[in-house]
Amino acid sequence: MKKLLSALLVLMFMLSAVAMTATAETEGGTVRMLVNVTGGKDEEENVLWAQALGEATGLTIELEKPASDYGNVLMQKLSAGESYDLIYIDASQYANLVEQGALTDITDYIENSEILFNNVPESEWEDLRVDGRIYAGFNKRELHILVNLNKVMLEEAGIDYTQIEPTLDGYYEVFKALREANPSEDFYPFNTILSENWDLQPWMASQGLKGGVVVDEADGQTYVPYATDAAAPVWDWLKKLYDENLLDPASFVDKTTDMRNKLGAASQQTAVTVDWAAWVGLQNANAASGGVSTEEYEIVALPGCQTPDGSYMLHKGNASLFAIPINASNVEGAIKVLEYFATQEGGELLSLGIEGHDYTVDEDGNYTLTEIGASHAMDHGAPVPIYKDFVNPIGMNLGVEEALTYLDYASIETIIPNESDYKSIVGKWGISIVRGEVETLEGLASMREELVSMGICDK
């Protein structure tokens, strides 16, 4: 990664002087965007979405959306010297690209823009500061990860989800009841993404442990809470679930798409997962679009296990961002797009989609989703837009408002430049523990040793 980024940096600096001089002061023009989740749902709708964005901003929008493997495609294109005005990146990519000097510093643009300065909560900007400077704007407002549960399956097992005991033992009893109510070989009460361990926070909260890397206030050294001996009860709990056929064994290899499909109305091969708050609503919206009633299927949300002090501890997502590469040809145009995304109208494009295609507005200002729009579940990159005063004119998807009541318990994790190594190491040893291939404390010691050797933490 470092060599690739260094090569990228050299190429960018070679191109940046000419590109920035030629168009830095230009208003309008063309904005090239390399995107992942943002835009249409297929190639044809990407064209319509780009046209709508262009008409709203007075720009010509060239939207490029790779079909798969976005992270590798992004780095390949940038290292080859391709020029984009906006690139979609996550927090880890942001940290790496800032470190390499590959992104445009937009701090002054933000401070001089009434829209960006006033329409986005200051706390969101603070999370992006690197040595006091900001190098990206927002695609959406990131929410939090919490427990997603199939309410109908729970009721069939005689469980009122509002009465679930918020402990590891309490959820164990829930999973046992779900298994007894549904003995199908294709069904497992619980599915998680152990290989990436991004969805363990509601369970680790039972021991008061935060995900990612934290600083030990006693000695100033960094460590990974999930790798400490204090995490052993959670890893033992997961092993118990696996041993008793309550944890989907595919959790060792599944990705988020697999997990979501198994929880979805069309499959219902699992009843409990941990996922983003927005996905509570997206699952319900997808079910409704498919003609499935709430009597047959409904996803609800809970915050998981209580912490030792009786609170909850959830993971708030690091920002999904649009950055301007250092060799961008139209910085002003890119800023204009970021400004539009931070408005009510921009939020509607990012959530509802395209007027006349995804939704219609009548003479009285009433919004109605089209059949196509309903199938898209009000997500064209931002189920919850970044504009702080955004109001969805149709209303949130079923279940999201309940999920949002737990947002105050959520906080972001420290951005880890080598996040992929962190996930890989914790996931590898965690899976070995859950499978019973290594004793829990031995596995955690090995996990810590490898994390330190890879430079992820100090101890």
Short mmCIF file of C-alpha atoms in Angstrom, two decimals:
data_model
loop_
_atom_site.label_atom_id
_atom_site.label_comp_id
_atom_site.label_asym_id
_atom_site.label_seq_id
_atom_site.Cartn_x
_atom_site.Cartn_y
_atom_site.Cartn_z
CA MET A 1 0.00 0.00 0.00
CA LYS A 2 2.78 2.46 0.94
CA LYS A 3 4.64 1.92 -2.35
CA LEU A 4 1.43 2.30 -4.31
CA LEU A 5 0.54 5.52 -2.52
CA SER A 6 4.06 6.90 -2.99
CA ALA A 7 3.83 6.29 -6.71
CA LEU A 8 0.42 7.94 -6.70
CA LEU A 9 1.80 10.99 -4.91
CA VAL A 10 4.62 11.50 -7.41
CA LEU A 11 2.26 11.31 -10.36
CA MET A 12 -0.24 13.63 -8.73
CA PHE A 13 2.33 16.32 -8.02
CA MET A 14 3.57 16.13 -11.60
CA LEU A 15 0.08 16.85 -12.85
CA SER A 16 -1.22 19.12 -10.12
CA ALA A 17 0.54 22.37 -11.04
CA VAL A 18 -0.88 22.48 -14.56
CA ALA A 19 -4.31 21.20 -13.60
CA MET A 20 -4.85 23.53 -10.66
CA THR A 21 -3.55 26.60 -12.49
CA ALA A 22 -5.77 25.96 -15.46
CA THR A 23 -9.08 25.56 -13.64
CA ALA A 24 -8.83 26.58 -9.99
CA GLU A 25 -10.86 29.72 -10.57
CA THR A 26 -13.30 28.21 -13.04
CA GLU A 27 -16.97 28.05 -12.12
CA GLY A 28 -19.12 25.47 -13.84
CA GLY A 29 -17.43 23.12 -16.27
CA THR A 30 -17.11 19.40 -15.84
CA VAL A 31 -16.72 17.49 -12.58
CA ARG A 32 -15.43 13.93 -12.84
CA MET A 33 -16.58 11.72 -9.97
CA LEU A 34 -15.40 8.25 -9.05
CA VAL A 35 -18.09 6.82 -6.78
CA ASN A 36 -19.04 3.67 -4.95
CA VAL A 37 -22.44 3.69 -3.22
CA THR A 38 -23.51 7.11 -4.51
CA GLY A 39 -25.63 7.49 -7.64
CA GLY A 40 -28.07 5.24 -9.45
CA LYS A 41 -28.80 1.58 -8.94
CA ASP A 42 -27.64 0.56 -12.42
CA GLU A 43 -25.80 2.12 -15.35
CA GLU A 44 -28.91 3.66 -16.88
CA GLU A 45 -29.95 5.26 -13.62
CA ASN A 46 -26.40 6.49 -13.02
CA VAL A 47 -26.84 8.58 -16.17
CA LEU A 48 -30.15 10.02 -14.91
CA TRP A 49 -28.68 10.70 -11.48
CA ALA A 50 -25.65 12.49 -12.93
CA GLN A 51 -27.93 14.57 -15.15
CA ALA A 52 -30.04 15.58 -12.15
CA LEU A 53 -26.93 16.58 -10.18
CA GLY A 54 -25.63 18.53 -13.17
CA GLU A 55 -28.88 20.42 -13.65
CA ALA A 56 -29.01 21.33 -9.97
CA THR A 57 -25.42 22.59 -9.82
CA GLY A 58 -24.93 24.00 -13.30
CA LEU A 59 -22.14 21.51 -13.92
CA THR A 60 -21.51 18.69 -16.33
CA ILE A 61 -21.18 15.59 -14.18
CA GLU A 62 -19.20 12.60 -15.37
CA LEU A 63 -20.02 9.76 -13.01
CA GLU A 64 -17.90 6.62 -12.95
CA LYS A 65 -19.05 3.76 -10.71
CA PRO A 66 -17.01 0.53 -10.77
CA ALA A 67 -19.12 -2.61 -10.67
CA SER A 68 -17.04 -4.21 -7.90
CA ASP A 69 -13.80 -4.11 -5.88
CA TYR A 70 -14.03 -0.33 -5.53
CA GLY A 71 -11.02 0.12 -3.22
CA ASN A 72 -8.59 -1.56 -5.59
CA VAL A 73 -10.08 0.17 -8.63
CA LEU A 74 -9.71 3.53 -6.90
CA MET A 75 -6.02 3.02 -6.13
CA GLN A 76 -5.24 1.61 -9.56
CA LYS A 77 -6.81 4.59 -11.30
CA LEU A 78 -5.17 7.17 -9.08
CA SER A 79 -1.76 5.52 -9.23
CA ALA A 80 -2.07 5.54 -13.03
CA GLY A 81 -2.42 9.32 -12.86
CA GLU A 82 -6.09 9.57 -13.82
CA SER A 83 -7.59 12.90 -12.83
CA TYR A 84 -10.84 13.04 -10.87
CA ASP A 85 -12.43 16.02 -9.17
CA LEU A 86 -14.17 13.97 -6.49
CA ILE A 87 -13.39 10.49 -5.24
CA TYR A 88 -15.44 8.49 -2.77
CA ILE A 89 -13.31 7.23 0.14
CA ASP A 90 -13.74 5.79 3.61
CA ALA A 91 -12.01 6.92 6.78
CA SER A 92 -9.07 4.54 6.47
CA GLN A 93 -8.39 5.59 2.88
CA TYR A 94 -8.71 9.21 4.01
CA ALA A 95 -6.00 8.76 6.63
CA ASN A 96 -3.65 7.10 4.15
CA LEU A 97 -4.16 9.65 1.37
CA VAL A 98 -3.78 12.61 3.71
CA GLU A 99 -0.55 11.13 5.03
CA GLN A 100 0.75 10.90 1.47
CA GLY A 101 -0.27 14.46 0.60
CA ALA A 102 -2.56 13.18 -2.16
CA LEU A 103 -5.66 15.21 -1.26
CA THR A 104 -6.50 18.90 -1.59
CA ASP A 105 -6.73 20.86 1.65
CA ILE A 106 -10.27 22.31 1.59
CA THR A 107 -10.28 23.89 5.05
CA ASP A 108 -10.43 27.44 3.71
CA TYR A 109 -13.20 26.52 1.25
CA ILE A 110 -15.26 25.14 4.11
CA GLU A 111 -14.73 28.13 6.36
CA ASN A 112 -15.65 30.52 3.53
CA SER A 113 -18.74 28.57 2.47
CA GLU A 114 -21.93 29.50 4.30
CA ILE A 115 -23.45 26.21 3.17
CA LEU A 116 -20.65 23.89 4.26
CA PHE A 117 -19.89 25.83 7.43
CA ASN A 118 -23.50 26.19 8.57
CA ASN A 119 -25.30 23.14 7.15
CA VAL A 120 -22.94 20.47 8.50
CA PRO A 121 -22.58 20.00 12.26
CA GLU A 122 -19.24 21.27 13.53
CA SER A 123 -18.68 17.95 15.30
CA GLU A 124 -18.65 16.19 11.92
CA TRP A 125 -15.92 18.50 10.62
CA GLU A 126 -13.91 18.04 13.81
CA ASP A 127 -13.81 14.30 13.23
CA LEU A 128 -12.05 14.95 9.89
CA ARG A 129 -9.33 17.30 11.09
CA VAL A 130 -5.74 16.19 10.62
CA ASP A 131 -3.39 18.62 12.33
CA GLY A 132 -6.24 21.11 12.25
CA ARG A 133 -6.88 20.82 8.50
CA ILE A 134 -9.70 19.16 6.52
CA TYR A 135 -9.24 17.26 3.27
CA ALA A 136 -12.72 15.97 2.37
CA GLY A 137 -16.44 16.67 2.50
CA PHE A 138 -19.34 14.39 3.20
CA ASN A 139 -21.45 11.98 1.22
CA LYS A 140 -23.87 11.22 4.05
CA ARG A 141 -24.39 11.25 7.77
CA GLU A 142 -23.01 8.08 9.25
CA LEU A 143 -25.13 6.48 11.89
CA HIS A 144 -24.34 3.65 14.24
CA ILE A 145 -24.19 -0.12 14.28
CA LEU A 146 -26.66 -1.92 16.51
CA VAL A 147 -28.58 -5.18 16.86
CA ASN A 148 -31.08 -5.92 14.07
CA LEU A 149 -33.79 -8.44 14.97
CA ASN A 150 -36.60 -10.16 13.09
CA LYS A 151 -39.58 -9.19 15.25
CA VAL A 152 -41.94 -11.74 13.70
CA MET A 153 -39.54 -14.63 14.28
CA LEU A 154 -39.08 -13.50 17.87
CA GLU A 155 -42.82 -13.40 18.44
CA GLU A 156 -43.18 -16.89 16.97
CA ALA A 157 -40.60 -17.99 19.55
CA GLY A 158 -42.61 -16.32 22.31
CA ILE A 159 -40.23 -13.38 22.75
CA ASP A 160 -41.14 -9.70 23.15
CA TYR A 161 -38.03 -7.93 21.86
CA THR A 162 -38.53 -4.99 24.23
CA GLN A 163 -38.13 -7.39 27.17
CA ILE A 164 -34.88 -9.06 26.11
CA GLU A 165 -32.36 -9.04 28.96
CA PRO A 166 -29.44 -6.89 27.72
CA THR A 167 -26.70 -9.34 28.68
CA LEU A 168 -24.75 -12.06 26.91
CA ASP A 169 -26.80 -14.66 28.80
CA GLY A 170 -30.01 -12.87 27.85
CA TYR A 171 -29.22 -13.02 24.13
CA TYR A 172 -28.05 -16.63 24.48
CA GLU A 173 -31.51 -17.53 25.76
CA VAL A 174 -33.07 -15.65 22.84
CA PHE A 175 -30.97 -17.60 20.36
CA LYS A 176 -31.91 -20.90 22.01
CA ALA A 177 -35.61 -20.05 21.79
CA LEU A 178 -35.25 -19.06 18.13
CA ARG A 179 -33.52 -22.35 17.35
CA GLU A 180 -36.24 -24.36 19.07
CA ALA A 181 -38.93 -22.49 17.12
CA ASN A 182 -37.15 -23.02 13.80
CA PRO A 183 -35.15 -26.27 13.59
CA SER A 184 -34.54 -25.91 9.82
CA GLU A 185 -31.02 -26.92 8.78
CA ASP A 186 -30.77 -23.71 6.73
CA PHE A 187 -31.61 -21.48 9.69
CA TYR A 188 -29.23 -20.10 12.30
CA PRO A 189 -30.45 -17.62 14.92
CA PHE A 190 -27.38 -15.39 14.71
CA ASN A 191 -24.98 -14.33 11.96
CA THR A 192 -21.97 -12.03 12.27
CA ILE A 193 -18.93 -11.07 10.20
CA LEU A 194 -16.12 -12.58 12.29
CA SER A 195 -13.49 -12.22 9.57
CA GLU A 196 -13.78 -8.44 9.83
CA ASN A 197 -15.06 -8.10 13.44
CA TRP A 198 -16.67 -4.74 12.68
CA ASP A 199 -20.02 -5.75 14.18
CA LEU A 200 -18.97 -7.05 17.61
CA GLN A 201 -19.35 -3.80 19.57
CA PRO A 202 -22.83 -4.46 21.07
CA TRP A 203 -21.43 -7.68 22.60
CA MET A 204 -18.01 -6.32 23.63
CA ALA A 205 -19.90 -3.56 25.44
CA SER A 206 -20.80 -6.17 28.07
CA GLN A 207 -17.18 -5.94 29.21
CA GLY A 208 -16.94 -2.18 28.63
CA LEU A 209 -14.61 -2.63 25.65
CA LYS A 210 -14.41 -0.25 22.68
CA GLY A 211 -13.49 -1.37 19.19
CA GLY A 212 -10.38 -0.37 17.28
CA VAL A 213 -7.26 1.06 18.91
CA VAL A 214 -7.39 3.08 22.12
CA VAL A 215 -4.82 4.80 24.33
CA ASP A 216 -4.09 3.51 27.81
CA GLU A 217 -4.26 6.64 29.96
CA ALA A 218 -1.94 5.06 32.53
CA ASP A 219 1.09 4.79 30.25
CA GLY A 220 0.10 6.52 27.01
CA GLN A 221 0.50 3.34 24.96
CA THR A 222 -2.03 2.14 22.42
CA TYR A 223 -3.74 -1.24 22.54
CA VAL A 224 -6.66 -3.16 21.01
CA PRO A 225 -9.38 -3.84 23.62
CA TYR A 226 -10.81 -6.78 21.66
CA ALA A 227 -7.40 -8.49 22.00
CA THR A 228 -7.13 -8.14 25.78
CA ASP A 229 -7.87 -10.87 28.29
CA ALA A 230 -10.86 -8.75 29.35
CA ALA A 231 -12.49 -9.69 26.03
CA ALA A 232 -12.29 -13.42 26.77
CA PRO A 233 -15.91 -13.71 28.04
CA VAL A 234 -17.24 -12.42 24.72
CA TRP A 235 -15.05 -14.73 22.64
CA ASP A 236 -16.08 -17.64 24.90
CA TRP A 237 -19.73 -16.65 24.41
CA LEU A 238 -19.31 -16.70 20.63
CA LYS A 239 -17.65 -20.13 20.87
CA LYS A 240 -20.58 -21.35 22.95
CA LEU A 241 -23.02 -20.13 20.29
CA TYR A 242 -21.01 -21.92 17.61
CA ASP A 243 -20.76 -25.14 19.59
CA GLU A 244 -24.53 -25.18 20.16
CA ASN A 245 -25.47 -24.51 16.54
CA LEU A 246 -26.76 -21.01 17.33
CA LEU A 247 -24.11 -19.12 15.32
CA ASP A 248 -24.10 -19.50 11.56
CA PRO A 249 -20.77 -21.23 10.73
CA ALA A 250 -20.71 -19.18 7.56
CA SER A 251 -19.95 -16.24 9.88
CA PHE A 252 -16.30 -17.26 9.42
CA VAL A 253 -16.42 -16.36 5.72
CA ASP A 254 -19.59 -14.32 5.14
CA LYS A 255 -19.44 -10.69 4.06
CA THR A 256 -22.00 -8.01 4.85
CA THR A 257 -23.97 -8.73 1.66
CA ASP A 258 -24.35 -12.38 2.68
CA MET A 259 -25.43 -11.44 6.20
CA ARG A 260 -28.00 -8.94 4.96
CA ASN A 261 -29.40 -11.37 2.44
CA LYS A 262 -29.85 -14.00 5.16
CA LEU A 263 -31.71 -11.54 7.38
CA GLY A 264 -33.78 -10.26 4.44
CA ALA A 265 -37.43 -11.07 3.90
CA ALA A 266 -36.76 -13.22 0.86
CA SER A 267 -34.46 -15.53 2.81
CA GLN A 268 -34.95 -15.26 6.58
CA GLN A 269 -32.13 -17.72 7.19
CA THR A 270 -31.08 -15.79 10.28
CA ALA A 271 -33.00 -13.75 12.85
CA VAL A 272 -30.39 -11.53 14.52
CA THR A 273 -27.44 -9.59 13.13
CA VAL A 274 -25.55 -6.42 13.96
CA ASP A 275 -25.73 -3.79 11.23
CA TRP A 276 -26.09 -0.09 10.52
CA ALA A 277 -29.18 1.68 11.80
CA ALA A 278 -30.13 2.56 8.23
CA TRP A 279 -30.30 -1.13 7.35
CA VAL A 280 -33.15 -1.64 9.78
CA GLY A 281 -35.20 0.59 7.49
CA LEU A 282 -33.73 -0.73 4.27
CA GLN A 283 -34.65 -4.32 5.15
CA ASN A 284 -38.21 -3.24 5.93
CA ALA A 285 -38.47 -1.12 2.79
CA ASN A 286 -37.17 -3.94 0.61
CA ALA A 287 -39.73 -6.29 2.15
CA ALA A 288 -42.59 -3.85 1.57
CA SER A 289 -41.47 -3.34 -2.02
CA GLY A 290 -41.64 -7.10 -2.47
CA GLY A 291 -45.19 -7.26 -1.16
CA VAL A 292 -44.28 -8.66 2.27
CA SER A 293 -46.47 -7.31 5.08
CA THR A 294 -45.31 -6.36 8.59
CA GLU A 295 -47.35 -9.29 9.90
CA GLU A 296 -44.98 -11.55 7.99
CA TYR A 297 -41.69 -9.69 8.46
CA GLU A 298 -40.38 -6.68 10.36
CA ILE A 299 -36.88 -5.73 11.50
CA VAL A 300 -36.47 -3.85 14.78
CA ALA A 301 -33.44 -2.51 16.63
CA LEU A 302 -31.85 -2.86 20.05
CA PRO A 303 -28.55 -1.53 21.48
CA GLY A 304 -27.23 -4.93 22.58
CA CYS A 305 -25.62 -5.58 25.95
CA GLN A 306 -25.41 -3.10 28.78
CA THR A 307 -21.98 -1.99 29.90
CA PRO A 308 -20.81 -2.69 33.47
CA ASP A 309 -22.03 0.78 34.46
CA GLY A 310 -25.53 0.13 33.06
CA SER A 311 -25.21 2.15 29.85
CA TYR A 312 -24.63 1.01 26.26
CA MET A 313 -21.63 1.29 23.96
CA LEU A 314 -22.17 1.40 20.20
CA HIS A 315 -19.94 2.12 17.24
CA LYS A 316 -20.68 5.26 15.22
CA GLY A 317 -19.44 5.02 11.69
CA ASN A 318 -16.45 6.95 10.50
CA ALA A 319 -17.42 9.27 7.72
CA SER A 320 -18.14 8.27 4.12
CA LEU A 321 -16.36 11.00 2.24
CA PHE A 322 -15.80 12.76 -1.04
CA ALA A 323 -12.25 14.06 -1.38
CA ILE A 324 -10.69 16.25 -4.04
CA PRO A 325 -7.40 14.76 -5.31
CA ILE A 326 -4.41 17.07 -5.53
CA ASN A 327 -4.49 16.83 -9.34
CA ALA A 328 -8.19 17.68 -9.69
CA SER A 329 -9.03 19.81 -12.72
CA ASN A 330 -12.06 21.58 -11.26
CA VAL A 331 -11.72 22.22 -7.54
CA GLU A 332 -14.38 24.95 -7.54
CA GLY A 333 -16.85 22.66 -9.26
CA ALA A 334 -16.11 19.88 -6.80
CA ILE A 335 -16.76 22.24 -3.88
CA LYS A 336 -20.06 23.18 -5.50
CA VAL A 337 -21.08 19.52 -5.51
CA LEU A 338 -20.12 19.15 -1.84
CA GLU A 339 -22.21 22.22 -1.06
CA TYR A 340 -25.20 20.78 -2.90
CA PHE A 341 -24.95 17.53 -0.98
CA ALA A 342 -25.22 19.58 2.23
CA THR A 343 -28.65 21.03 1.34
CA GLN A 344 -32.23 19.77 1.55
CA GLU A 345 -32.40 19.37 -2.23
CA GLY A 346 -29.07 17.57 -2.39
CA GLY A 347 -30.15 15.31 0.43
CA GLU A 348 -33.26 14.38 -1.51
CA LEU A 349 -31.18 13.36 -4.52
CA LEU A 350 -28.89 11.29 -2.28
CA SER A 351 -31.79 9.61 -0.51
CA LEU A 352 -35.06 9.62 -2.49
CA GLY A 353 -33.31 9.70 -5.83
CA ILE A 354 -34.38 11.35 -9.08
CA GLU A 355 -37.59 13.34 -9.34
CA GLY A 356 -39.85 11.90 -12.01
CA HIS A 357 -38.07 8.57 -11.83
CA ASP A 358 -37.83 7.56 -8.17
CA TYR A 359 -40.52 9.90 -6.90
CA THR A 360 -43.08 12.48 -8.00
CA VAL A 361 -44.28 15.73 -6.42
CA ASP A 362 -47.86 16.91 -6.91
CA GLU A 363 -49.18 20.49 -7.05
CA ASP A 364 -49.59 20.54 -3.26
CA GLY A 365 -45.99 19.52 -2.70
CA ASN A 366 -46.76 15.95 -1.69
CA TYR A 367 -44.03 13.42 -2.48
CA THR A 368 -44.84 9.89 -3.67
CA LEU A 369 -42.39 7.13 -4.45
CA THR A 370 -42.74 5.44 -7.79
CA GLU A 371 -42.64 1.66 -7.99
CA ILE A 372 -38.98 1.97 -8.98
CA GLY A 373 -38.30 4.40 -6.14
CA ALA A 374 -39.91 2.11 -3.60
CA SER A 375 -37.65 -0.72 -4.73
CA HIS A 376 -34.64 1.55 -4.15
CA ALA A 377 -35.64 2.08 -0.51
CA MET A 378 -34.72 5.80 -0.47
CA ASP A 379 -30.99 5.16 -0.68
CA HIS A 380 -28.92 6.62 -3.50
CA GLY A 381 -25.82 6.97 -1.38
CA ALA A 382 -27.21 8.60 1.76
CA PRO A 383 -30.15 7.05 3.62
CA VAL A 384 -29.53 9.87 6.13
CA PRO A 385 -28.04 12.94 4.38
CA ILE A 386 -25.36 15.09 6.00
CA TYR A 387 -27.50 18.28 6.03
CA LYS A 388 -28.19 18.81 9.72
CA ASP A 389 -31.77 20.02 9.20
CA PHE A 390 -32.71 17.47 6.54
CA VAL A 391 -36.34 16.37 6.58
CA ASN A 392 -37.32 13.36 4.51
CA PRO A 393 -40.52 14.51 2.75
CA ILE A 394 -41.84 10.95 2.65
CA GLY A 395 -40.70 9.92 6.11
CA MET A 396 -38.02 7.54 7.29
CA ASN A 397 -38.15 3.87 6.48
CA LEU A 398 -39.89 1.73 9.08
CA GLY A 399 -37.70 1.11 12.12
CA VAL A 400 -35.13 3.86 11.59
CA GLU A 401 -36.66 6.29 14.06
CA GLU A 402 -36.49 3.65 16.78
CA ALA A 403 -32.87 2.88 15.85
CA LEU A 404 -31.97 6.56 16.05
CA THR A 405 -33.04 6.69 19.71
CA TYR A 406 -29.83 4.81 20.50
CA LEU A 407 -27.49 7.16 18.62
CA ASP A 408 -26.41 8.97 21.79
CA TYR A 409 -24.72 5.77 22.96
CA ALA A 410 -22.49 5.69 19.88
CA SER A 411 -19.01 7.10 19.30
CA ILE A 412 -16.48 6.82 16.50
CA GLU A 413 -13.36 4.72 16.67
CA THR A 414 -9.88 6.11 16.11
CA ILE A 415 -9.06 6.04 12.40
CA ILE A 416 -6.49 3.30 11.75
CA PRO A 417 -4.47 3.80 8.54
CA ASN A 418 -3.76 0.04 8.38
CA GLU A 419 -7.32 -0.92 9.26
CA SER A 420 -7.32 -3.92 6.94
CA ASP A 421 -4.44 -5.47 8.91
CA TYR A 422 -6.25 -4.80 12.17
CA LYS A 423 -9.42 -6.52 10.93
CA SER A 424 -7.51 -9.42 9.44
CA ILE A 425 -5.51 -10.16 12.59
CA VAL A 426 -8.38 -9.85 15.06
CA GLY A 427 -10.63 -11.82 12.73
CA LYS A 428 -8.11 -14.61 12.16
CA TRP A 429 -7.42 -15.26 15.82
CA GLY A 430 -11.03 -14.65 16.81
CA ILE A 431 -12.18 -17.33 14.38
CA SER A 432 -9.55 -19.74 15.74
CA ILE A 433 -10.88 -19.15 19.25
CA VAL A 434 -14.53 -19.61 18.24
CA ARG A 435 -13.74 -22.79 16.32
CA GLY A 436 -11.89 -24.17 19.33
CA GLU A 437 -8.59 -24.43 17.46
CA VAL A 438 -6.81 -22.49 20.20
CA GLU A 439 -7.54 -21.79 23.86
CA THR A 440 -9.08 -18.36 24.37
CA LEU A 441 -6.29 -16.71 26.37
CA GLU A 442 -3.63 -18.26 24.16
CA GLY A 443 -5.39 -16.96 21.07
CA LEU A 444 -5.70 -13.48 22.55
CA ALA A 445 -1.99 -13.44 23.42
CA SER A 446 -1.15 -14.37 19.83
CA MET A 447 -3.57 -11.74 18.58
CA ARG A 448 -1.82 -9.05 20.64
CA GLU A 449 1.62 -10.19 19.55
CA GLU A 450 0.73 -9.97 15.87
CA LEU A 451 -1.02 -6.60 16.26
CA VAL A 452 2.12 -5.16 17.86
CA SER A 453 4.43 -6.73 15.26
CA MET A 454 2.36 -5.14 12.47
CA GLY A 455 2.62 -1.70 14.09
CA ILE A 456 -1.09 -1.42 14.78
CA CYS A 457 -0.67 -0.81 18.51
CA ASP A 458 2.04 -0.53 21.15
CA LYS A 459 1.06 -3.39 23.43
#
